Amino acid sequence: MPDAVTGNTTGDAHVLDRVVWNALAGRQRRFALGDGRARRFPAAIAPFAAIDDTSPASFDALRGLIAAHGPAALVTPDEMEPPAGLSAIRRATLLQMIWQRTFDPAHESEHVPLGEADVPDMLALTAAAQPGPFGPRTFELGHYIGVRSEGRLAAMAGQRMQVDGFTEISAVCVDAAFRRQGLAARLIRSLIATIGARAETPFLHVLTTNQVAIERYLALGFVVRREMHLLVLEDAHA
Protein backbone atom coordinates (compact mmCIF):
# COMPACT_ATOMS: atom_id res chain seq x y z
CA MET A 1 0.00 0.00 0.00
CA PRO A 2 1.46 3.42 -0.94
CA ASP A 3 2.06 5.93 1.81
CA ALA A 4 -0.79 8.43 1.95
CA VAL A 5 1.60 11.36 1.63
CA THR A 6 4.06 10.04 -0.96
CA GLY A 7 1.72 7.72 -2.89
CA ASN A 8 2.92 5.73 -5.88
CA THR A 9 5.70 7.93 -7.09
CA THR A 10 7.51 8.46 -10.34
CA GLY A 11 9.99 11.17 -9.48
CA ASP A 12 7.91 13.60 -7.46
CA ALA A 13 4.55 12.64 -8.98
CA HIS A 14 1.80 11.40 -6.70
CA VAL A 15 -0.85 8.99 -7.95
CA LEU A 16 -3.52 11.48 -6.83
CA ASP A 17 -2.05 14.34 -8.87
CA ARG A 18 -3.56 12.69 -11.97
CA VAL A 19 -6.41 10.99 -10.19
CA VAL A 20 -8.88 10.94 -13.09
CA TRP A 21 -6.33 9.66 -15.59
CA ASN A 22 -4.99 7.03 -13.20
CA ALA A 23 -8.50 5.83 -12.33
CA LEU A 24 -9.53 5.49 -15.99
CA ALA A 25 -6.23 3.91 -17.01
CA GLY A 26 -6.19 1.57 -14.02
CA ARG A 27 -8.78 0.15 -11.65
CA GLN A 28 -11.75 1.81 -13.37
CA ARG A 29 -10.65 1.38 -16.97
CA ARG A 30 -13.81 -0.64 -17.66
CA PHE A 31 -15.67 2.68 -17.63
CA ALA A 32 -13.20 4.56 -19.83
CA LEU A 33 -14.21 6.13 -23.12
CA GLY A 34 -11.36 7.26 -25.34
CA ASP A 35 -7.78 6.18 -25.90
CA GLY A 36 -4.18 6.85 -24.90
CA ARG A 37 -4.54 10.60 -25.49
CA ALA A 38 -7.79 11.37 -23.70
CA ARG A 39 -10.19 9.40 -21.53
CA ARG A 40 -13.46 10.14 -19.79
CA PHE A 41 -16.24 8.51 -17.83
CA PRO A 42 -19.62 8.12 -19.56
CA ALA A 43 -21.67 11.24 -18.88
CA ALA A 44 -24.34 9.27 -17.01
CA ILE A 45 -21.67 8.10 -14.53
CA ALA A 46 -19.54 11.22 -14.06
CA PRO A 47 -18.39 14.22 -16.12
CA PHE A 48 -14.70 13.70 -15.34
CA ALA A 49 -12.09 13.43 -18.08
CA ALA A 50 -8.31 13.58 -18.38
CA ILE A 51 -5.67 14.02 -21.03
CA ASP A 52 -2.28 12.34 -21.27
CA ASP A 53 -0.50 15.67 -21.70
CA THR A 54 -1.24 19.20 -22.89
CA SER A 55 -0.20 18.59 -26.50
CA PRO A 56 -2.51 19.61 -29.37
CA ALA A 57 -3.07 15.91 -30.12
CA SER A 58 -4.37 15.25 -26.61
CA PHE A 59 -6.67 18.27 -26.67
CA ASP A 60 -7.94 17.17 -30.09
CA ALA A 61 -8.78 13.77 -28.62
CA LEU A 62 -10.54 15.44 -25.69
CA ARG A 63 -12.47 17.68 -28.06
CA GLY A 64 -13.72 14.56 -29.85
CA LEU A 65 -14.93 13.03 -26.59
CA ILE A 66 -16.70 16.26 -25.63
CA ALA A 67 -18.37 16.50 -29.04
CA ALA A 68 -19.62 12.94 -28.69
CA HIS A 69 -20.54 12.84 -25.00
CA GLY A 70 -20.99 16.39 -23.74
CA PRO A 71 -19.04 18.71 -21.40
CA ALA A 72 -16.11 17.27 -19.46
CA ALA A 73 -14.57 18.19 -16.11
CA LEU A 74 -10.78 18.09 -15.66
CA VAL A 75 -9.20 17.95 -12.19
CA THR A 76 -5.54 18.95 -12.35
CA PRO A 77 -2.74 20.22 -10.08
CA ASP A 78 -2.18 23.26 -12.31
CA GLU A 79 -4.63 25.62 -13.97
CA MET A 80 -5.19 25.03 -17.68
CA GLU A 81 -6.17 27.30 -20.53
CA PRO A 82 -8.36 25.59 -23.13
CA PRO A 83 -7.20 25.77 -26.73
CA ALA A 84 -9.30 27.03 -29.62
CA GLY A 85 -12.38 24.90 -30.10
CA LEU A 86 -13.02 24.39 -26.38
CA SER A 87 -14.70 26.81 -23.99
CA ALA A 88 -14.46 26.93 -20.20
CA ILE A 89 -17.93 26.90 -18.63
CA ARG A 90 -16.75 26.55 -15.03
CA ARG A 91 -13.59 26.98 -13.00
CA ALA A 92 -13.13 26.23 -9.31
CA THR A 93 -10.42 25.43 -6.79
CA LEU A 94 -10.65 22.24 -4.78
CA LEU A 95 -8.88 20.90 -1.74
CA GLN A 96 -7.76 17.31 -2.13
CA MET A 97 -7.85 15.78 1.34
CA ILE A 98 -6.61 12.39 2.57
CA TRP A 99 -7.49 10.54 5.76
CA GLN A 100 -4.62 10.17 8.25
CA ARG A 101 -5.86 8.52 11.42
CA THR A 102 -5.76 4.92 12.63
CA PHE A 103 -8.42 2.74 11.04
CA ASP A 104 -11.15 1.31 13.26
CA PRO A 105 -12.25 -1.91 11.52
CA ALA A 106 -14.89 -2.53 14.20
CA HIS A 107 -16.75 0.69 13.45
CA GLU A 108 -20.46 0.08 12.86
CA SER A 109 -23.09 2.38 11.42
CA GLU A 110 -26.77 1.82 10.73
CA HIS A 111 -27.20 2.26 7.00
CA VAL A 112 -28.60 0.55 3.92
CA PRO A 113 -26.81 -0.26 0.67
CA LEU A 114 -27.95 1.83 -2.28
CA GLY A 115 -28.24 0.51 -5.82
CA GLU A 116 -30.17 0.82 -9.05
CA ALA A 117 -33.60 0.71 -7.37
CA ASP A 118 -32.58 3.71 -5.24
CA VAL A 119 -31.45 5.91 -8.14
CA PRO A 120 -34.56 8.18 -8.18
CA ASP A 121 -34.15 8.91 -4.46
CA MET A 122 -30.39 9.41 -4.85
CA LEU A 123 -30.87 11.82 -7.75
CA ALA A 124 -33.51 13.77 -5.82
CA LEU A 125 -31.28 14.10 -2.76
CA THR A 126 -28.16 15.11 -4.69
CA ALA A 127 -30.18 17.61 -6.76
CA ALA A 128 -31.37 19.25 -3.55
CA ALA A 129 -28.12 19.08 -1.56
CA GLN A 130 -25.67 19.68 -4.46
CA PRO A 131 -22.70 17.64 -3.16
CA GLY A 132 -21.16 17.51 -6.65
CA PRO A 133 -21.80 15.62 -9.88
CA PHE A 134 -24.10 12.63 -9.54
CA GLY A 135 -25.81 10.87 -12.43
CA PRO A 136 -28.15 7.94 -12.97
CA ARG A 137 -25.24 5.50 -13.27
CA THR A 138 -22.86 6.96 -10.66
CA PHE A 139 -23.79 4.19 -8.22
CA GLU A 140 -21.97 1.74 -10.51
CA LEU A 141 -18.63 3.18 -9.38
CA GLY A 142 -18.74 1.57 -5.99
CA HIS A 143 -20.21 1.15 -2.57
CA TYR A 144 -22.97 3.71 -1.97
CA ILE A 145 -24.78 3.70 1.35
CA GLY A 146 -27.57 5.70 2.91
CA VAL A 147 -29.85 6.29 5.85
CA ARG A 148 -33.61 6.08 5.37
CA SER A 149 -36.01 7.79 7.73
CA GLU A 150 -39.68 8.68 7.60
CA GLY A 151 -40.07 6.93 4.27
CA ARG A 152 -37.34 8.81 2.42
CA LEU A 153 -33.59 8.90 1.83
CA ALA A 154 -32.28 11.13 4.60
CA ALA A 155 -28.53 10.91 3.86
CA MET A 156 -26.08 9.19 1.55
CA ALA A 157 -22.40 8.87 0.67
CA GLY A 158 -20.31 6.54 -1.44
CA GLN A 159 -17.09 5.65 -3.19
CA ARG A 160 -16.23 7.25 -6.53
CA MET A 161 -12.76 7.30 -8.11
CA GLN A 162 -10.33 4.50 -7.28
CA VAL A 163 -6.59 4.35 -7.91
CA ASP A 164 -3.90 2.07 -6.53
CA GLY A 165 -4.00 2.36 -2.74
CA PHE A 166 -6.66 5.09 -2.60
CA THR A 167 -10.46 5.33 -2.85
CA GLU A 168 -12.44 8.57 -3.01
CA ILE A 169 -15.39 9.30 -0.74
CA SER A 170 -18.02 11.31 -2.57
CA ALA A 171 -21.70 12.35 -2.77
CA VAL A 172 -21.83 13.10 0.95
CA CYS A 173 -25.17 14.79 1.51
CA VAL A 174 -28.06 15.06 3.95
CA ASP A 175 -31.68 16.05 3.40
CA ALA A 176 -32.28 19.48 4.95
CA ALA A 177 -34.92 18.02 7.28
CA PHE A 178 -32.42 15.60 8.82
CA ARG A 179 -29.34 17.78 9.33
CA ARG A 180 -27.55 18.22 12.67
CA GLN A 181 -28.05 14.56 13.53
CA GLY A 182 -24.52 13.41 12.65
CA LEU A 183 -25.72 11.31 9.70
CA ALA A 184 -23.00 12.44 7.30
CA ALA A 185 -20.25 11.74 9.85
CA ARG A 186 -21.65 8.27 10.52
CA LEU A 187 -21.69 7.39 6.83
CA ILE A 188 -18.20 8.77 6.27
CA ARG A 189 -16.82 6.75 9.19
CA SER A 190 -18.44 3.62 7.80
CA LEU A 191 -16.86 4.23 4.38
CA ILE A 192 -13.49 4.91 6.01
CA ALA A 193 -13.72 1.53 7.75
CA THR A 194 -14.71 -0.23 4.51
CA ILE A 195 -11.88 1.36 2.55
CA GLY A 196 -9.38 0.75 5.36
CA ALA A 197 -10.33 -2.94 5.45
CA ARG A 198 -8.92 -3.13 1.91
CA ALA A 199 -5.65 -1.56 3.13
CA GLU A 200 -6.43 1.58 1.17
CA THR A 201 -6.50 5.26 2.14
CA PRO A 202 -9.70 7.33 1.79
CA PHE A 203 -9.48 10.70 0.07
CA LEU A 204 -11.95 13.31 -1.11
CA HIS A 205 -12.31 16.61 -2.91
CA VAL A 206 -14.09 19.68 -1.56
CA LEU A 207 -14.53 23.20 -2.90
CA THR A 208 -12.26 25.68 -1.15
CA THR A 209 -15.34 27.86 -0.61
CA ASN A 210 -17.18 25.14 1.37
CA GLN A 211 -15.72 25.92 4.78
CA VAL A 212 -18.40 24.01 6.69
CA ALA A 213 -17.55 20.77 4.87
CA ILE A 214 -13.80 21.38 5.20
CA GLU A 215 -14.11 21.76 8.97
CA ARG A 216 -16.20 18.59 9.14
CA TYR A 217 -13.60 16.62 7.21
CA LEU A 218 -10.75 17.95 9.34
CA ALA A 219 -12.62 16.86 12.47
CA LEU A 220 -13.02 13.37 11.00
CA GLY A 221 -9.28 12.98 10.46
CA PHE A 222 -8.73 14.22 6.91
CA VAL A 223 -5.82 16.53 6.15
CA VAL A 224 -5.26 18.79 3.17
CA ARG A 225 -2.89 17.22 0.69
CA ARG A 226 -2.92 19.96 -1.95
CA GLU A 227 -5.06 22.32 -4.00
CA MET A 228 -6.46 21.04 -7.28
CA HIS A 229 -8.12 22.92 -10.12
CA LEU A 230 -11.47 22.06 -11.68
CA LEU A 231 -12.05 23.08 -15.27
CA VAL A 232 -15.28 22.18 -17.06
CA LEU A 233 -15.03 22.37 -20.84
CA GLU A 234 -17.56 22.30 -23.65
CA ASP A 235 -17.33 22.29 -27.44
CA ALA A 236 -17.02 25.94 -28.48
CA HIS A 237 -18.84 25.21 -31.73
CA ALA A 238 -21.77 23.29 -30.28
XYZ file of C-alpha atoms in Angstrom, residues 117-221:
105
model
C -33.601 0.709 -7.365
C -32.583 3.709 -5.238
C -31.450 5.909 -8.137
C -34.560 8.175 -8.180
C -34.152 8.915 -4.465
C -30.386 9.415 -4.851
C -30.872 11.824 -7.750
C -33.506 13.769 -5.821
C -31.285 14.097 -2.758
C -28.163 15.105 -4.686
C -30.176 17.607 -6.758
C -31.372 19.252 -3.551
C -28.123 19.077 -1.565
C -25.669 19.679 -4.457
C -22.697 17.638 -3.163
C -21.158 17.510 -6.650
C -21.799 15.625 -9.881
C -24.103 12.630 -9.539
C -25.811 10.867 -12.431
C -28.155 7.938 -12.968
C -25.240 5.502 -13.271
C -22.862 6.960 -10.658
C -23.790 4.193 -8.219
C -21.966 1.739 -10.514
C -18.626 3.178 -9.384
C -18.741 1.570 -5.989
C -20.211 1.152 -2.572
C -22.974 3.713 -1.968
C -24.781 3.696 1.354
C -27.573 5.704 2.915
C -29.849 6.290 5.855
C -33.609 6.083 5.367
C -36.006 7.792 7.731
C -39.682 8.682 7.604
C -40.071 6.928 4.273
C -37.337 8.805 2.416
C -33.586 8.897 1.830
C -32.275 11.129 4.595
C -28.531 10.909 3.865
C -26.077 9.191 1.548
C -22.405 8.866 0.673
C -20.310 6.542 -1.439
C -17.091 5.653 -3.194
C -16.226 7.249 -6.533
C -12.757 7.299 -8.112
C -10.334 4.505 -7.284
C -6.589 4.347 -7.914
C -3.898 2.071 -6.530
C -4.002 2.362 -2.743
C -6.664 5.095 -2.596
C -10.462 5.333 -2.855
C -12.435 8.574 -3.011
C -15.385 9.298 -0.737
C -18.024 11.312 -2.566
C -21.698 12.352 -2.775
C -21.826 13.099 0.953
C -25.168 14.786 1.507
C -28.059 15.055 3.947
C -31.681 16.053 3.397
C -32.282 19.480 4.951
C -34.922 18.025 7.284
C -32.415 15.598 8.819
C -29.342 17.776 9.329
C -27.546 18.223 12.668
C -28.049 14.557 13.533
C -24.519 13.407 12.645
C -25.722 11.313 9.698
C -22.995 12.438 7.296
C -20.255 11.743 9.846
C -21.651 8.266 10.520
C -21.694 7.394 6.828
C -18.202 8.768 6.270
C -16.824 6.748 9.191
C -18.443 3.622 7.796
C -16.865 4.229 4.382
C -13.491 4.910 6.012
C -13.723 1.531 7.750
C -14.711 -0.230 4.515
C -11.875 1.362 2.553
C -9.383 0.749 5.356
C -10.327 -2.936 5.447
C -8.916 -3.133 1.906
C -5.651 -1.562 3.130
C -6.433 1.584 1.166
C -6.499 5.259 2.144
C -9.697 7.328 1.792
C -9.481 10.699 0.070
C -11.952 13.307 -1.112
C -12.313 16.613 -2.908
C -14.090 19.678 -1.565
C -14.530 23.199 -2.905
C -12.258 25.681 -1.145
C -15.344 27.855 -0.611
C -17.177 25.136 1.369
C -15.718 25.917 4.779
C -18.399 24.006 6.691
C -17.551 20.769 4.875
C -13.800 21.381 5.201
C -14.108 21.762 8.975
C -16.202 18.591 9.143
C -13.603 16.615 7.214
C -10.748 17.954 9.342
C -12.616 16.862 12.473
C -13.021 13.366 11.005
C -9.281 12.983 10.461
